[in-house]
mmCIF file of C-alpha atoms and ligand atoms in Angstrom:
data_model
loop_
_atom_site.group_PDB
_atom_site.id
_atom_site.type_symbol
_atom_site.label_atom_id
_atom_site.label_comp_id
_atom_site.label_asym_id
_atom_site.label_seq_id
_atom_site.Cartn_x
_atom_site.Cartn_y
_atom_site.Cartn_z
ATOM 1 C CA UNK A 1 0.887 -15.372 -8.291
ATOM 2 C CA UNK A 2 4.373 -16.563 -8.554
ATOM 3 C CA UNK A 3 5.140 -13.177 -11.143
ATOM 4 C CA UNK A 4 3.553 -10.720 -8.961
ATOM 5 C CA UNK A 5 5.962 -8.524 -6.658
ATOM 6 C CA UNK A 6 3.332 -8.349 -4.154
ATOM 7 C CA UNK A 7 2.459 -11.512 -3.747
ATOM 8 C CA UNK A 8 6.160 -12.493 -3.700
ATOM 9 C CA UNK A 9 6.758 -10.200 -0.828
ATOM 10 C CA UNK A 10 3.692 -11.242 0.830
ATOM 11 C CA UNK A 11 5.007 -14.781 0.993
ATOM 12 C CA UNK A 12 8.032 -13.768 2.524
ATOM 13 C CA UNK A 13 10.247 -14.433 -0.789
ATOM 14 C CA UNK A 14 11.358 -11.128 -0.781
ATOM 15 C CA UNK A 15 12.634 -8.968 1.550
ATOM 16 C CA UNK A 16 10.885 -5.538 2.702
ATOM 17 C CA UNK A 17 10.528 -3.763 6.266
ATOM 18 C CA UNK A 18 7.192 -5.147 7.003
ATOM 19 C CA UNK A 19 5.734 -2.393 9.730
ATOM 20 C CA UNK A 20 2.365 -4.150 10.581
ATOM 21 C CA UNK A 21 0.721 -7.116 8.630
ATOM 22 C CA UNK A 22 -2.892 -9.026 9.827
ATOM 23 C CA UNK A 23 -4.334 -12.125 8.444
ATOM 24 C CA UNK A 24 -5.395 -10.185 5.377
ATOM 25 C CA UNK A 25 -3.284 -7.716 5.163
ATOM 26 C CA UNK A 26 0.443 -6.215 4.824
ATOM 27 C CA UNK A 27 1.934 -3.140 5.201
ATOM 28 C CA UNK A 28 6.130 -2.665 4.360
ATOM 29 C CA UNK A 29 7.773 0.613 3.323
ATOM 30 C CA UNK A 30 8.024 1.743 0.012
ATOM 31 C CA UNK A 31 11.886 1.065 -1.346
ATOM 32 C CA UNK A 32 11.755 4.574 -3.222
ATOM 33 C CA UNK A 33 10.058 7.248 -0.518
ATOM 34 C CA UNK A 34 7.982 10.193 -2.078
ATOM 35 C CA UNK A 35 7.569 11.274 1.716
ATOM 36 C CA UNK A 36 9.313 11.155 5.465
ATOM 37 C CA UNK A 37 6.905 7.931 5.870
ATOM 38 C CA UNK A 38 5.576 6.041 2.783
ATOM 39 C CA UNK A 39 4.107 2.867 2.972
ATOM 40 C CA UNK A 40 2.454 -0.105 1.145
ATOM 41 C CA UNK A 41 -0.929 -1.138 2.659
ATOM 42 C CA UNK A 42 -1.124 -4.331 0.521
ATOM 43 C CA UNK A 43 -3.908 -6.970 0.594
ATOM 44 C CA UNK A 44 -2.977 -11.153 0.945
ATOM 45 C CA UNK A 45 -5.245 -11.508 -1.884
ATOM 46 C CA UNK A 46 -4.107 -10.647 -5.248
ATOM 47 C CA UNK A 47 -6.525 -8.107 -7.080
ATOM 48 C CA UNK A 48 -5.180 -5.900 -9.964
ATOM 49 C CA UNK A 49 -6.726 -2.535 -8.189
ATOM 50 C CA UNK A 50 -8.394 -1.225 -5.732
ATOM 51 C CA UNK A 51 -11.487 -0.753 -7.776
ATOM 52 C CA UNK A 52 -10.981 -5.291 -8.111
ATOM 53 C CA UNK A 53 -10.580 -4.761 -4.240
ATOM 54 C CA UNK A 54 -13.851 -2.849 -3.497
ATOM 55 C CA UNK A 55 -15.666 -5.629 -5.633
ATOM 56 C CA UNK A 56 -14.086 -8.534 -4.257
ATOM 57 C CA UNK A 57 -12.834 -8.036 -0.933
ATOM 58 C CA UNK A 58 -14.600 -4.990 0.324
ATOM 59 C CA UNK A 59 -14.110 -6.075 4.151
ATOM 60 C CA UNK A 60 -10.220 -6.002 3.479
ATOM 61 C CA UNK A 61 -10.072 -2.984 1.433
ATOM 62 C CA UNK A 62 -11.882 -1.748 5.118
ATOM 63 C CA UNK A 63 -9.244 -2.898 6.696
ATOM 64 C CA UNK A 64 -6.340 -1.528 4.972
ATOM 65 C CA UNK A 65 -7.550 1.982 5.392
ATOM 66 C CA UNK A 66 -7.672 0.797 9.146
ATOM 67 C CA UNK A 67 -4.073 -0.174 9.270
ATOM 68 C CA UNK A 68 -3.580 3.062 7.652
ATOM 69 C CA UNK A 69 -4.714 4.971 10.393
ATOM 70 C CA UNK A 70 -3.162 2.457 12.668
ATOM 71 C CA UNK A 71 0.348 3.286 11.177
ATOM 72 C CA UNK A 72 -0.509 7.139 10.971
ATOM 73 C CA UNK A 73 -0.899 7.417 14.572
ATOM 74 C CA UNK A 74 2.431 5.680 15.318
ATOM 75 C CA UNK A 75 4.147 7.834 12.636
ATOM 76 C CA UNK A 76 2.534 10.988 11.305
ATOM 77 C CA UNK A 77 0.368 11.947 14.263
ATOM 78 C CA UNK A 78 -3.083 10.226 12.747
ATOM 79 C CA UNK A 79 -2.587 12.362 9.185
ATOM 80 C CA UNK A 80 -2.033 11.006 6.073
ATOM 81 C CA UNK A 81 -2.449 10.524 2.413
ATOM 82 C CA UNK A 82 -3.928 7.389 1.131
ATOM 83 C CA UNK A 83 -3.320 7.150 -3.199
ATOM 84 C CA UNK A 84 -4.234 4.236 -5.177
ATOM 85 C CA UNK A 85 -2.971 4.525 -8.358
ATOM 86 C CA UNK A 86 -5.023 2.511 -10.483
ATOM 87 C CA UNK A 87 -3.751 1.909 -14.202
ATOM 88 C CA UNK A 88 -0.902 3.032 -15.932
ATOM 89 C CA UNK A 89 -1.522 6.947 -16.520
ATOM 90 C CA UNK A 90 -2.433 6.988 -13.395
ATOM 91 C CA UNK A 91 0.870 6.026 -12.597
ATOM 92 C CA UNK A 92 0.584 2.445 -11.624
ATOM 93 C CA UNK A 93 3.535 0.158 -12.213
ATOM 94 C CA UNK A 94 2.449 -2.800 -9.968
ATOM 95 C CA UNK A 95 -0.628 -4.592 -10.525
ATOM 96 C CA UNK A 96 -1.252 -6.030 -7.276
ATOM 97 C CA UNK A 97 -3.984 -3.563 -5.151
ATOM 98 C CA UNK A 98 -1.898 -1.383 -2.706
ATOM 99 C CA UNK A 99 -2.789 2.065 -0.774
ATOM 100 C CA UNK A 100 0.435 4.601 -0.189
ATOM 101 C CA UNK A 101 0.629 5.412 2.921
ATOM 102 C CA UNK A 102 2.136 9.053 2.899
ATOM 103 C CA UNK A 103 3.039 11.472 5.749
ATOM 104 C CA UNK A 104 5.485 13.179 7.768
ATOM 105 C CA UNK A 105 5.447 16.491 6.163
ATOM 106 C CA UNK A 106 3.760 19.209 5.048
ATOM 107 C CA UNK A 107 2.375 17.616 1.312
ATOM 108 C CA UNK A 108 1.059 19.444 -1.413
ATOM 109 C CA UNK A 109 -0.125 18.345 -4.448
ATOM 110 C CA UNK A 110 3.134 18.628 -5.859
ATOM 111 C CA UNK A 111 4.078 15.550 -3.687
ATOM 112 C CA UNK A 112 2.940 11.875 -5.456
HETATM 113 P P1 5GP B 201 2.674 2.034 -8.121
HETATM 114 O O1 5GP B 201 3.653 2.724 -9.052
HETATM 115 O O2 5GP B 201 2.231 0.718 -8.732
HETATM 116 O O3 5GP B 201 1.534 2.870 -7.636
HETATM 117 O O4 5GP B 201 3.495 1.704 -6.794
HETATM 118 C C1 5GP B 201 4.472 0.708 -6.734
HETATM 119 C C2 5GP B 201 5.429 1.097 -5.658
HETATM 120 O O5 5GP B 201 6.208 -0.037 -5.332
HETATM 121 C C3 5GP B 201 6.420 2.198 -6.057
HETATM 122 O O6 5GP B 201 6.258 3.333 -5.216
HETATM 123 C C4 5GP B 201 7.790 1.533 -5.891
HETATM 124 O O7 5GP B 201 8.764 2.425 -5.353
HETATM 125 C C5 5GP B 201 7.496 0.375 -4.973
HETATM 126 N N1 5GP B 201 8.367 -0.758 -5.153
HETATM 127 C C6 5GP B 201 8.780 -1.297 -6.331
HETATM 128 N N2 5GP B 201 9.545 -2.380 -6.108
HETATM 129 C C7 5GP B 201 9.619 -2.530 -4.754
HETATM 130 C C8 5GP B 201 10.272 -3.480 -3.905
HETATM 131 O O8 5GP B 201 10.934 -4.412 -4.348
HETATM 132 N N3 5GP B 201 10.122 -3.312 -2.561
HETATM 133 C C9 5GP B 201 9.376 -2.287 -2.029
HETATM 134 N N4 5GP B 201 9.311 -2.216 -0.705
HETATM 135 N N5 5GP B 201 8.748 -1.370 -2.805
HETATM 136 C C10 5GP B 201 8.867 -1.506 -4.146
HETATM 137 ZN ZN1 ZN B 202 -0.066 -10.237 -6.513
#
């Protein structure tokens, strides 16, 4: 989708600091960190959520919680926080399925 920020940094039309990506699968920094490491794990495939993503490409919603972990243990030790926010009060803004990545620090629930 042409109109989706995800997508458009998936193809490489816009710039992030990409810190692993598969065949399925990208990961990049958040430009706005909530934590000492916060990071996009973003599926290829656009899907509004990640409630579309367990219906429609359960194998690569697997997978991003894998590259999670993968990322963790380079950064945060293996520990982390994994949020979806799915819909607007939840706090979503882009409607492309992504996990944040969180860790570094100490969170609380204070932390997003
Ligand atoms: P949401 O609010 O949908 O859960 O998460 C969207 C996230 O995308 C936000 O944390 C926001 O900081 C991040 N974001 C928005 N625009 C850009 C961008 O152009 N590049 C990167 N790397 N992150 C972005
Ligand atoms: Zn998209």
């Amino acid at each position: 989708m042409t109109d989706c920020l995800f997508c458009r940094i998936a193809a490489g039309d816009i710039p992030a600091d990409i810190v692993a990506r598969t065949d399925t699968v990208i990961a990049f920094r958040d430009i706005a960190p909530k934590a000492p490491v916060h990071v996009l794990v973003v599926p290829f495939a656009h899907v509004a959520n990640v409630t579309e993503a367990a219906a429609q490409i359960p194998t690569v919603l697997a997978e991003m919680v894998q590259i999670a972990q993968r990322i963790a243990d380079a950064e945060t030790g293996g520990e982390f926080r994994l949020v979806f926010n799915t819909g607007p009060t939840a706090g979503q803004s882009v409607f492309h399925a992504h996990g944040h990545l969180l860790g570094g620090a100490e969170l609380t629930w204070d932390d997003a």
